[in-house]
Amino acid sequence: VQLAESGGGSVQAGGSLRLSCAVSGYTGNSYCAAWFRRAPGKEREGVAGFDSDGRPTYADSVKGRLTISQDNAKNTLYLQMNSLKPEDTAMYYCAAASIWDCSGRFSPLRLLTYNYWGQGTQVTVSS
């Protein structure tokens, strides 16, 4: 399984970016995926994922501004980022796991849920 993020960059506060994550090694509905980020000096944190019913779930800090989506036909995960703030500056990672690890009472934004990670794409938001 390989994950490849793209779409990061530098924007001013209030701007938008769209991140993409191409997933290979999994197909269709055989996996679950999520977005994480690590800001300078902070631990990696969950940003957006899907619960066991396929409903998006978000960290409180990004609700209303970031939107996760997934195109199973293209095996691609997206993160639409609007109204960006300087505190959104971080390296953004996508993560994936077998669908068997993402059923029942699992935590979509928990690092240990996922065992495959991309190398990240940098997002920098200036004030």
PDB file of C-alpha atoms in Angstrom, residues 60-105:
ATOM      1  CA  ASP A  60     -13.111  20.746  16.459  1.00  0.00           C
ATOM      2  CA  SER A  61     -10.471  23.176  15.268  1.00  0.00           C
ATOM      3  CA  VAL A  62     -11.328  22.640  11.588  1.00  0.00           C
ATOM      4  CA  LYS A  63     -15.096  22.110  11.612  1.00  0.00           C
ATOM      5  CA  GLY A  64     -16.857  24.275   9.075  1.00  0.00           C
ATOM      6  CA  ARG A  65     -13.640  25.066   7.212  1.00  0.00           C
ATOM      7  CA  LEU A  66     -12.229  21.734   6.034  1.00  0.00           C
ATOM      8  CA  THR A  67     -14.106  19.085   4.080  1.00  0.00           C
ATOM      9  CA  ILE A  68     -12.970  15.520   3.519  1.00  0.00           C
ATOM     10  CA  SER A  69     -14.140  13.494   0.542  1.00  0.00           C
ATOM     11  CA  GLN A  70     -13.189  10.279  -1.183  1.00  0.00           C
ATOM     12  CA  ASP A  71     -13.473   9.119  -4.779  1.00  0.00           C
ATOM     13  CA  ASN A  72     -13.394   5.321  -4.658  1.00  0.00           C
ATOM     14  CA  ALA A  73     -13.291   5.036  -8.456  1.00  0.00           C
ATOM     15  CA  LYS A  74     -10.058   7.043  -8.494  1.00  0.00           C
ATOM     16  CA  ASN A  75      -8.747   5.679  -5.177  1.00  0.00           C
ATOM     17  CA  THR A  76      -8.164   9.256  -4.102  1.00  0.00           C
ATOM     18  CA  LEU A  77      -8.813  11.075  -0.853  1.00  0.00           C
ATOM     19  CA  TYR A  78      -9.305  14.827  -0.792  1.00  0.00           C
ATOM     20  CA  LEU A  79      -9.224  17.596   1.782  1.00  0.00           C
ATOM     21  CA  GLN A  80     -10.771  20.894   0.756  1.00  0.00           C
ATOM     22  CA  MET A  81      -9.382  23.589   3.009  1.00  0.00           C
ATOM     23  CA  ASN A  82     -11.168  26.952   3.137  1.00  0.00           C
ATOM     24  CA  SER A  83     -10.806  30.014   5.365  1.00  0.00           C
ATOM     25  CA  LEU A  84      -7.309  28.934   6.254  1.00  0.00           C
ATOM     26  CA  LYS A  85      -5.676  30.338   9.381  1.00  0.00           C
ATOM     27  CA  PRO A  86      -1.991  30.652  10.323  1.00  0.00           C
ATOM     28  CA  GLU A  87      -2.556  27.947  12.936  1.00  0.00           C
ATOM     29  CA  ASP A  88      -3.383  25.530  10.120  1.00  0.00           C
ATOM     30  CA  THR A  89       0.277  25.647   9.099  1.00  0.00           C
ATOM     31  CA  ALA A  90       1.536  22.069   9.279  1.00  0.00           C
ATOM     32  CA  MET A  91       2.674  19.049   7.359  1.00  0.00           C
ATOM     33  CA  TYR A  92      -0.450  17.214   6.259  1.00  0.00           C
ATOM     34  CA  TYR A  93      -0.508  13.446   5.966  1.00  0.00           C
ATOM     35  CA  CYS A  94      -3.033  10.984   4.673  1.00  0.00           C
ATOM     36  CA  ALA A  95      -3.334   7.606   6.339  1.00  0.00           C
ATOM     37  CA  ALA A  96      -5.103   4.368   5.442  1.00  0.00           C
ATOM     38  CA  ALA A  97      -6.032   1.024   6.929  1.00  0.00           C
ATOM     39  CA  SER A  98      -7.941  -2.081   5.942  1.00  0.00           C
ATOM     40  CA  ILE A  99     -11.698  -1.695   6.193  1.00  0.00           C
ATOM     41  CA  TRP A 100     -11.608  -4.425   8.862  1.00  0.00           C
ATOM     42  CA  ASP A 101      -9.724  -2.008  11.101  1.00  0.00           C
ATOM     43  CA  CYS A 102     -12.309   0.714  10.561  1.00  0.00           C
ATOM     44  CA  SER A 103     -15.527  -0.917  11.665  1.00  0.00           C
ATOM     45  CA  GLY A 104     -17.537  -0.883  14.815  1.00  0.00           C
ATOM     46  CA  ARG A 105     -16.320   1.338  17.594  1.00  0.00           C
TER      47      ARG A 105
END
